[in-house]
XYZ file of C-alpha atoms in Angstrom:
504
model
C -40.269 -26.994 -64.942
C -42.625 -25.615 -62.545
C -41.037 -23.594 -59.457
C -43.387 -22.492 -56.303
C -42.529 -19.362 -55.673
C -40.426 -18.728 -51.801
C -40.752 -15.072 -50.128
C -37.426 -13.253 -50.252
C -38.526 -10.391 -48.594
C -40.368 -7.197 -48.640
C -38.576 -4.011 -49.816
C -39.395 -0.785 -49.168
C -38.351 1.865 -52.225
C -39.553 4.915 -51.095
C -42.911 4.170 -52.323
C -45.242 1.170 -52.491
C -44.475 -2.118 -50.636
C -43.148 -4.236 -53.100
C -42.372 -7.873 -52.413
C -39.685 -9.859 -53.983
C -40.267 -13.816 -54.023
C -37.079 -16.450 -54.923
C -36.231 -16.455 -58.132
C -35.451 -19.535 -61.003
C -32.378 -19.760 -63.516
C -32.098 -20.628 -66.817
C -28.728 -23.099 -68.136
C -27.043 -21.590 -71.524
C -28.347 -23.684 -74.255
C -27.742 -23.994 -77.911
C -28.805 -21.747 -80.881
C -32.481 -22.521 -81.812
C -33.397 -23.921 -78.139
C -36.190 -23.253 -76.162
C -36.986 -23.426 -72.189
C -39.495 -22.790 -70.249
C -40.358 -22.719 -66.768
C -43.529 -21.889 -64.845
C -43.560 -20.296 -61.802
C -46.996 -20.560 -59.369
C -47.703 -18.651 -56.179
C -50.511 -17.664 -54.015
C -50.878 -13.435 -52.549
C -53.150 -12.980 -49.682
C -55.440 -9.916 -49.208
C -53.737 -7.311 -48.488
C -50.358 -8.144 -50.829
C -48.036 -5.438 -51.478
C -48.697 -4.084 -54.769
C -45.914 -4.977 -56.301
C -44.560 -8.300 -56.482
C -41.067 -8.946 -58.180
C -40.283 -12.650 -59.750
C -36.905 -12.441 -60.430
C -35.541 -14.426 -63.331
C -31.735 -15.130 -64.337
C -31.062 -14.639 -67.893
C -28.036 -16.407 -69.072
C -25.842 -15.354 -72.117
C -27.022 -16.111 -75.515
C -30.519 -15.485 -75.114
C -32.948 -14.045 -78.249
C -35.962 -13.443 -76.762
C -38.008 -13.556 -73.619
C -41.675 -14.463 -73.545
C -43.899 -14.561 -70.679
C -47.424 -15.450 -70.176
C -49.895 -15.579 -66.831
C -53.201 -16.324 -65.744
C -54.826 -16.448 -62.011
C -57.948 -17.792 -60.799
C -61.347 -15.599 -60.617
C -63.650 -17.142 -58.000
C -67.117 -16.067 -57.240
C -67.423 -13.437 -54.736
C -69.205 -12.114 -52.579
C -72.243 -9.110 -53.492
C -70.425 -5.776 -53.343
C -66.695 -7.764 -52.637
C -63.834 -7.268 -54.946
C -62.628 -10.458 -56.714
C -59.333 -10.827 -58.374
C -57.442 -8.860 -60.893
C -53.851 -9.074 -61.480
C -51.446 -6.593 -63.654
C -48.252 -7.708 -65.654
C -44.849 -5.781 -66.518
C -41.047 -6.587 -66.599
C -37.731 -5.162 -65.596
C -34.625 -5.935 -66.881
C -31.332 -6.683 -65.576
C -31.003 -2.823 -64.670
C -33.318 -3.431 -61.706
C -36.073 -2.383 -60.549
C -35.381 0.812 -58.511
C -38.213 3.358 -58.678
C -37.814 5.464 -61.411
C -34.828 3.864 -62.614
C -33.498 2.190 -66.108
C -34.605 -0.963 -65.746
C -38.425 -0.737 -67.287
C -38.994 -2.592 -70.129
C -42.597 -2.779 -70.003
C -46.170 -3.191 -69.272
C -49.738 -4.156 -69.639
C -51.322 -4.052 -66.661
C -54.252 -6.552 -66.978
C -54.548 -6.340 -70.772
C -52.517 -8.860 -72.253
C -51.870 -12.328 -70.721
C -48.573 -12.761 -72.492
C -45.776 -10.695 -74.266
C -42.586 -10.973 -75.366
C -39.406 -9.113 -75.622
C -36.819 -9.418 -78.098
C -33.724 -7.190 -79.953
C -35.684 -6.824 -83.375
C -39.143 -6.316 -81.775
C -41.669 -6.485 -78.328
C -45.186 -6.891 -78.238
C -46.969 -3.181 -78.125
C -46.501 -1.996 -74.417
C -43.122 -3.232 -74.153
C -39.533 -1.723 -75.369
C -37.572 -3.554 -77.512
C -33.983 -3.871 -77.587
C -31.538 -7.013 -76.047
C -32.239 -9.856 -73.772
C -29.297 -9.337 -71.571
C -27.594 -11.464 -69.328
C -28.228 -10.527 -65.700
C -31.462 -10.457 -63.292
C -34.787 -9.932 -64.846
C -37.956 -9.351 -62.802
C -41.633 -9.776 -63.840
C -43.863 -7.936 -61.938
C -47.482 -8.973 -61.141
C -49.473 -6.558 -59.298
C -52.580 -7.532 -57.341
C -55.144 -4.492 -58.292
C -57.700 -6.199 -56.405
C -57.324 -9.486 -54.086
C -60.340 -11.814 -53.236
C -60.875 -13.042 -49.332
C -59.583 -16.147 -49.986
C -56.086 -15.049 -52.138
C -55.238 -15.009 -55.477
C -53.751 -17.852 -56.784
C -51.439 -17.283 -60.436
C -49.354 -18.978 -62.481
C -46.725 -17.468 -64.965
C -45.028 -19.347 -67.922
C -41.056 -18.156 -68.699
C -39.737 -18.975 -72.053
C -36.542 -18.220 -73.128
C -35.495 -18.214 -77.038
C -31.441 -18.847 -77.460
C -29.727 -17.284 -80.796
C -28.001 -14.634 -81.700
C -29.601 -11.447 -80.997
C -30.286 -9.139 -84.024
C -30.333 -5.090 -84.518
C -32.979 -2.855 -82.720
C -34.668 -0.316 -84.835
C -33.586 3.289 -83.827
C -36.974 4.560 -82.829
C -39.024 7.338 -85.110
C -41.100 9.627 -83.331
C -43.403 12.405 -84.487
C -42.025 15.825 -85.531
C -41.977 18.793 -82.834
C -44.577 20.470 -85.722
C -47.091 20.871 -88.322
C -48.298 23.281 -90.697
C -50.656 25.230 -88.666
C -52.505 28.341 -89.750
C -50.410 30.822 -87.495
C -51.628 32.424 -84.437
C -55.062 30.621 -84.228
C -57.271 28.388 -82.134
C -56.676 24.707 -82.737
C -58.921 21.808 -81.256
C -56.684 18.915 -79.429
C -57.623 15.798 -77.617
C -54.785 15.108 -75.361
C -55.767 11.762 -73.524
C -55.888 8.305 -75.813
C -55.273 5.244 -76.094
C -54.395 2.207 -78.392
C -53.013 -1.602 -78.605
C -49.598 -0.306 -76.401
C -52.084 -0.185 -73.603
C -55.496 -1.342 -72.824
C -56.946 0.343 -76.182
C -58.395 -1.407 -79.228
C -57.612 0.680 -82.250
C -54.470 1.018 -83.396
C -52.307 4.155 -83.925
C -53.507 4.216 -88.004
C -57.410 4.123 -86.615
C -56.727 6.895 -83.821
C -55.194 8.784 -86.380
C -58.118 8.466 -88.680
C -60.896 9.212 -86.059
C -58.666 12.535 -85.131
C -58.920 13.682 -88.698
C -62.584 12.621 -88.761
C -63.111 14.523 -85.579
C -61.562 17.535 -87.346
C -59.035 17.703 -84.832
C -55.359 19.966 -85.364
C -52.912 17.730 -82.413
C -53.567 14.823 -80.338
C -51.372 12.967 -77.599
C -50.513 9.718 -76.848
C -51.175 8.502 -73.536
C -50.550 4.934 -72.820
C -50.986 3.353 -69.310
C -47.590 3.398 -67.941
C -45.612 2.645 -70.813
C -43.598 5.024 -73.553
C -43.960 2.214 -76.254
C -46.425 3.963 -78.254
C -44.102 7.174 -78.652
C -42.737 5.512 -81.882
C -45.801 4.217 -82.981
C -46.425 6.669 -84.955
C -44.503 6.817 -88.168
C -46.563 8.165 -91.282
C -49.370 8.995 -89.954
C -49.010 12.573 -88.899
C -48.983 15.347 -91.123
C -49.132 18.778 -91.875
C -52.568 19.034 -90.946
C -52.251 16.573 -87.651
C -49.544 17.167 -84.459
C -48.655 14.083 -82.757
C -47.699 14.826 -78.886
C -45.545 11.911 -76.339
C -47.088 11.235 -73.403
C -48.028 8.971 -70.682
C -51.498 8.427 -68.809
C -49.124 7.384 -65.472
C -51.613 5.245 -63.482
C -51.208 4.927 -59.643
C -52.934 3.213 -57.034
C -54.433 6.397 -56.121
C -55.093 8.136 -59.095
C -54.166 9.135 -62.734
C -52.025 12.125 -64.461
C -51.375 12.503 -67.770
C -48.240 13.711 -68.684
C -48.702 15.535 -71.625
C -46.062 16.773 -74.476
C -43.261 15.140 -73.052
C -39.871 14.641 -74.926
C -40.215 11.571 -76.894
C -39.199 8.269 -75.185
C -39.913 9.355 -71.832
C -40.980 7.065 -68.942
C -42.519 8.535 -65.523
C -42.888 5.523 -63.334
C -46.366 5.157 -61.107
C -45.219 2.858 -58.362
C -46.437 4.877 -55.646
C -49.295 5.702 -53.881
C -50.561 9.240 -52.164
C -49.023 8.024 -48.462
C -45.173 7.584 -50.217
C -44.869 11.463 -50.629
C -43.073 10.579 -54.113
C -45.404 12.435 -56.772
C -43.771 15.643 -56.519
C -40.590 14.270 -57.366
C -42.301 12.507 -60.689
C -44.275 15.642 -61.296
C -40.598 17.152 -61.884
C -39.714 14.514 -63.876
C -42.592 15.320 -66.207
C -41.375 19.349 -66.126
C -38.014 18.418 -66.837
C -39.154 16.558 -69.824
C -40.999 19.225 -71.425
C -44.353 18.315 -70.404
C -47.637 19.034 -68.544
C -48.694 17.512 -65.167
C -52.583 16.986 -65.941
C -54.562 14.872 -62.974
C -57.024 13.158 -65.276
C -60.939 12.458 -64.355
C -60.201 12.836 -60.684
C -63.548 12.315 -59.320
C -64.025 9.017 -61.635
C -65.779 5.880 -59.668
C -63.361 3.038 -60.602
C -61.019 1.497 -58.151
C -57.474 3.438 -58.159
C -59.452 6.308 -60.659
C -59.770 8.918 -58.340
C -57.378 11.264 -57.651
C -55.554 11.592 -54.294
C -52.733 13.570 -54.724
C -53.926 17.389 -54.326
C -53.711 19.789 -57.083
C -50.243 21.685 -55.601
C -48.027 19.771 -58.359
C -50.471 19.997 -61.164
C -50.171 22.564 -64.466
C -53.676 21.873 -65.451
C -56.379 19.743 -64.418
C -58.651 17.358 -66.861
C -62.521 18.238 -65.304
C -64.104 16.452 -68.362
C -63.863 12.711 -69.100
C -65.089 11.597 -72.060
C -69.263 11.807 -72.712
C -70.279 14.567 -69.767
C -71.314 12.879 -66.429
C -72.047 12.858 -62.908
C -68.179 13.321 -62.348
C -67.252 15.625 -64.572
C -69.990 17.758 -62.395
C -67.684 17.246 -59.216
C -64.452 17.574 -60.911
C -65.308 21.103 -62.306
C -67.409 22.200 -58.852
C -63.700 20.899 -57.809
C -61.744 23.467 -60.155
C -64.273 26.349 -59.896
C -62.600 26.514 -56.143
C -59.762 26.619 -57.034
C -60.263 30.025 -58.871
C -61.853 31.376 -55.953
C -58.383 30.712 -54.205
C -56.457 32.420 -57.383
C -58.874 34.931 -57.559
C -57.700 36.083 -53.935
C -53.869 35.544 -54.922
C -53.905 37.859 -57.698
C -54.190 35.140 -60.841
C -51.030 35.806 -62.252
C -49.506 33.524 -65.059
C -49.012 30.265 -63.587
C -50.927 31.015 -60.139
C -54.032 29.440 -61.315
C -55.515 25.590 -62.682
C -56.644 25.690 -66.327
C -59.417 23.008 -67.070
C -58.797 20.456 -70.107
C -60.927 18.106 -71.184
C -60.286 15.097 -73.492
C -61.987 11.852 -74.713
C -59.739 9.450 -73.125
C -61.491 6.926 -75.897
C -60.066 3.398 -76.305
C -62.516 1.722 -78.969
C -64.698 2.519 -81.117
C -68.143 3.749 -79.631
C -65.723 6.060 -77.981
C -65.329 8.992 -79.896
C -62.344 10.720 -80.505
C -62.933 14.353 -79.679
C -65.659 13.863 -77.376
C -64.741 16.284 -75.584
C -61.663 18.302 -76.968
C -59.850 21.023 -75.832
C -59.190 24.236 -78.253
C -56.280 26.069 -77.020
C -55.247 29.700 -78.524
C -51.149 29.255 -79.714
C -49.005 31.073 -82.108
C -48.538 28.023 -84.091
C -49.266 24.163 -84.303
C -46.018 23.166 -82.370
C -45.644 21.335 -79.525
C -44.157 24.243 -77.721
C -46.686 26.821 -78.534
C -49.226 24.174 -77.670
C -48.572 23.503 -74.362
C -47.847 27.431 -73.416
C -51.381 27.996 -74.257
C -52.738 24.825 -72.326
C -50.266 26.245 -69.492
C -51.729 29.622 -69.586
C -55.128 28.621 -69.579
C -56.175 30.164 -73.452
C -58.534 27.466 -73.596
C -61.671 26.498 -73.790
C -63.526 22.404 -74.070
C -66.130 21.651 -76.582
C -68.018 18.461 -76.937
C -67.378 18.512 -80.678
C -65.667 20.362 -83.368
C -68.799 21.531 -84.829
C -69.244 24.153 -81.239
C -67.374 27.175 -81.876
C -67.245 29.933 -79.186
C -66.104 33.543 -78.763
C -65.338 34.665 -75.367
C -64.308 37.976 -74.021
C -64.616 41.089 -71.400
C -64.001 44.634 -72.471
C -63.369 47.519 -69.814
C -63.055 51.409 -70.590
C -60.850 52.540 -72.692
C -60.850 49.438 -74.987
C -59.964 47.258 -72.755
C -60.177 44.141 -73.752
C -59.107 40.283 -72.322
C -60.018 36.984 -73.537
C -59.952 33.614 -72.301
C -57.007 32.777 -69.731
C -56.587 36.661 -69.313
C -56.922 39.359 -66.963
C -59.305 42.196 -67.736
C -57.295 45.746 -66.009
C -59.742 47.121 -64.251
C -61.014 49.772 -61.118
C -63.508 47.879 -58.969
C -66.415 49.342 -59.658
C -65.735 50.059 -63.120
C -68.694 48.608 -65.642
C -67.354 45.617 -67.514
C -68.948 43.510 -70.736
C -68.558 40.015 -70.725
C -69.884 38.711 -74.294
C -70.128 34.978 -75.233
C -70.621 34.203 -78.991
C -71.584 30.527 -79.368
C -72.590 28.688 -82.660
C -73.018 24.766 -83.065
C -75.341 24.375 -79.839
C -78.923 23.748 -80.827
C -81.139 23.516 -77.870
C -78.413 24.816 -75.519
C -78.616 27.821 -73.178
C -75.731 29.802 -71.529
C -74.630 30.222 -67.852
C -71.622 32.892 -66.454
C -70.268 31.436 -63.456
C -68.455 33.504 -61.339
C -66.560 33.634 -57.595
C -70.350 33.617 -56.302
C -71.730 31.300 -58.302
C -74.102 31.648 -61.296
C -75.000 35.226 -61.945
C -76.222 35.403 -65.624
C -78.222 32.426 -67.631
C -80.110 32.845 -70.873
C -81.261 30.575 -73.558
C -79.730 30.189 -77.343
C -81.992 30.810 -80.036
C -83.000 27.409 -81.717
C -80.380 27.617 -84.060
C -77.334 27.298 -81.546
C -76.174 30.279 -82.722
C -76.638 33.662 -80.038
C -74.727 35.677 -78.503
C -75.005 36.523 -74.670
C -73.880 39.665 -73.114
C -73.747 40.470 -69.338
C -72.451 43.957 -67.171
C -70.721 43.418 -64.155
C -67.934 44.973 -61.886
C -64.484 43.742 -60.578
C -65.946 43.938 -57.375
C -68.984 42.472 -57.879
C -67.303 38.859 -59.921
C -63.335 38.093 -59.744
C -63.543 36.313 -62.872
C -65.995 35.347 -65.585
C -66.213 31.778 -66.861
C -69.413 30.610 -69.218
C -70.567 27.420 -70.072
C -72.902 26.455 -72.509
C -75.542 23.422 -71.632
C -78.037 20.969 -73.352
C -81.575 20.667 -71.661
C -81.665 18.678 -68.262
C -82.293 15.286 -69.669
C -85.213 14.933 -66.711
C -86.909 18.483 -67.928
C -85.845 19.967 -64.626
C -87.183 17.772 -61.921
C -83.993 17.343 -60.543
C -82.766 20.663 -60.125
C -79.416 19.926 -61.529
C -77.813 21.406 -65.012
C -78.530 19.575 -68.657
C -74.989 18.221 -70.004
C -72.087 20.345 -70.867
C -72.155 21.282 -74.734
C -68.722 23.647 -74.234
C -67.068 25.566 -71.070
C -64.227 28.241 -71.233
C -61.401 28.439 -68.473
C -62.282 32.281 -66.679
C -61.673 35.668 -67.699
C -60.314 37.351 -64.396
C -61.442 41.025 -63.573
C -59.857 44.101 -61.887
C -56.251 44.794 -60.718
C -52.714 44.773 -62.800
C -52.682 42.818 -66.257
């Protein structure tokens, strides 16, 4: 049966508009039957971005399955045309940051379903209850003249059957001790909009010679239980989510197992603090990811106040990662002047955020000092900044500052100090053919020298406290333009800073 689609109203959460059209019922029917209906509607530019099509579930339902399309007319040079995102809510509701989620795919997948024994990857399993459902579409974009769609309810009757208790990865792994392990902490795979599967992520991590990796699915926890077999004692398996607004994306990193942050909100709702708890609460890291990238929604709008680290490098080293690490390098100037205590400062990340192959794994990856390969000992050294990116596990890198008498502090750490007392910074680097090596401080650049052909040098450079508030190197290919440009060859690795002077 096909249903146009009447406005109920527009609702207000707390956060985004969200507009909730009439909704269609399904009769009870016999074991083994099968209905469908199809529902068609037309949003305007400038839709709320969120619309709810509520659906009545009657009792003795199997499965849900829902498919959609939409029209994609020409438009306009430099106009947006249409894209359209797809979720559901069950009979819970649909109250921001409550129960009811049951999925999503954003513009992925053009049909899913949902049943006790299984779902289709982005979407929870578990029963088809009787009650109020709600599919979501979500215009992303909106072409002048509207966006016309069409989606296709089925509903499966029979008796439900048993949902699997979920298994997720182990809190663990072997480790080596107190030691420096190599991470890539934003990916994706078939529960979002990736292309390998868990097996094949797993596999490139290995290949990459990474220690720990995290899940981070757009919007969804359905990959947390993904997982089964395929870590180990030489591979960590974190939760998370990549939580993808309107106005930006933040990974929430290392979170309990099972967790859901929700992302309907934009920068205007003043909600993100509240889901930035939510992410605390839950064990995890709040990590803004690729703020300065170009894509619609990509960058990031929220501020840095609520964030425990931020992600400066996306993926193969670009334009943006430039901006988003000019970005951070302020933000130490600021700490610098607050006394960069534990906790007072932004640690930089940076992660692959690969979703097929021709996107590496590992490209970059973050290498974070922690007493062992846990999840908890993990994120306390991602928290406290004892980290330090490379573009590949075959860069290694030794960075330090040592003071009088034996002073010594390494990456993350505070170098006790007087302010005009001499201090050696020394960068050991190996892995970076063709590379040179810059120490950036609170003024800027103050020390640059080239690596021997090799990749392998070290670099050492005298300063004061008073003369640099911290010490941060990086470690750069050859401008790919020789120069002409003025502007810096590619990142090969970057440290988070060694602060100077004052108390410990």
């Amino acid at each position: 049966m096909d249903r146009p689609l009447g406005r109920r109203g527009l609702l207000m959460t707390g956060a985004a508009a969200a507009l909730t059209l009439n909704g269609v019922g399904f009769a009870e029917a016999a074991d083994g039957d099968e209905k469908t209906q199809v529902l068609r509607g037309h949003l305007p530019t400038g839709s709320p971005d969120y619309v709810y099509l509520p659906v009545e579930i009657p009792r003795g339902v199997r499965e849900i399955a829902v498919s959609y399309s939409y029209d994609k007319p020409q438009v306009p040079p430099g106009t947006q045309g249409n894209a359209l995102d797809i979720g559901i809510f069950d009979e819970r509701g649909t109250e921001l940051g409550g129960p009811g989620f049951r999925g999503w795919s954003g513009g992925f997948r053009t049909e899913f379903a949902i049943s006790a024994e299984r779902a289709t990857p982005g979407y929870l399993a578990g029963p088809v209850r009787t009650g109020t459902w709600h599919v979501v579409v979500a215009p992303y974009t909106v072409a002048p003249r509207g966006l016309d769609y069409e989606v296709t309810v089925t509903l499966r009757y029979g008796a439900g059957g048993e949902t699997p208790e979920p298994v997720y990865p182990p809190e663990r792994a072997r480790g080596r001790g107190r030691a420096w392990y190599r991470g890539d902490c934003h990916l994706h795979t078939v529960h979002s909009d990736g292309r390998r599967t868990p097996a094949e992520v797993a596999e490139a991590a290995r290949a990459a010679g990474l220690d720990f990796i995290v899940t981070t699915e757009h919007n969804t926890s359905s990959g947390h239980a993904a997982w089964e077999g395929l870590w180990g004692d030489d591979l960590l398996v974190l939760a998370g989510e990549e939580v993808t607004t309107r106005n930006g994306h933040v990974l929430a990193l290392g979170t309990d197992p099972g967790t859901f942050v929700d992302w309907r909100y934009r920068a205007r709702d003043n909600a993100f603090g509240r889901y930035a708890r939510r992410i605390r609460r839950a064990g995890g890291l709040v990590v803004p990811a690729h703020p300065h990238a170009t894509c619609i929604g990509c960058n990031w709008k929220f501020g840095l106040n609520d964030a425990d680290a931020v992600e400066v490098w996306n993926g193969p080293y670009t334009p943006d990662d430039e901006v988003s690490i000019a970005e951070w390098d302020n933000t130490l100037v600021a700490a610098a002047r607050a006394g960069s205590r534990p906790g007072s400062w932004l640690p930089a990340m940076g992660n692959s955020d690969a979703h097929r192959e021709g996107q590496d794994v590992g490209l970059p990856q973050t290498v974070v000092l922690a007493d062992d390969l846990s999840r908890q000992s993990v994120l306390e050294g991602l928290r406290a900044g004892r980290s330090w990116i490379a573009e590949s596990s075959r860069v290694g890198l030794s960075f330090s500052a040592v003071g009088w008498p034996g002073r010594h502090a390494g990456i993350g750490g505070r170098l006790r100090a007087e302010r005009d007392e001499p201090v050696t910074v020394r960068l050991e680097v190996s892995g970076a053919p063709g590379c040179s090596v810059r120490f950036v401080t609170d003024q800027g650049q103050l020390y640059a020298t080239e690596l021997p052909a090799s990749g392998e040098g070290t670099a050492e450079w005298r300063t004061t406290p008073r003369y640099a508030a911290y010490v941060r190197a990086e470690v750069r290919h050859a401008p790919a333009d020789g120069g002409a440009s003025g502007l810096p060859g590619a990142m090969a690795a970057m440290t988070n800073p060694v602060f100077l002077g004052g108390d410990d």
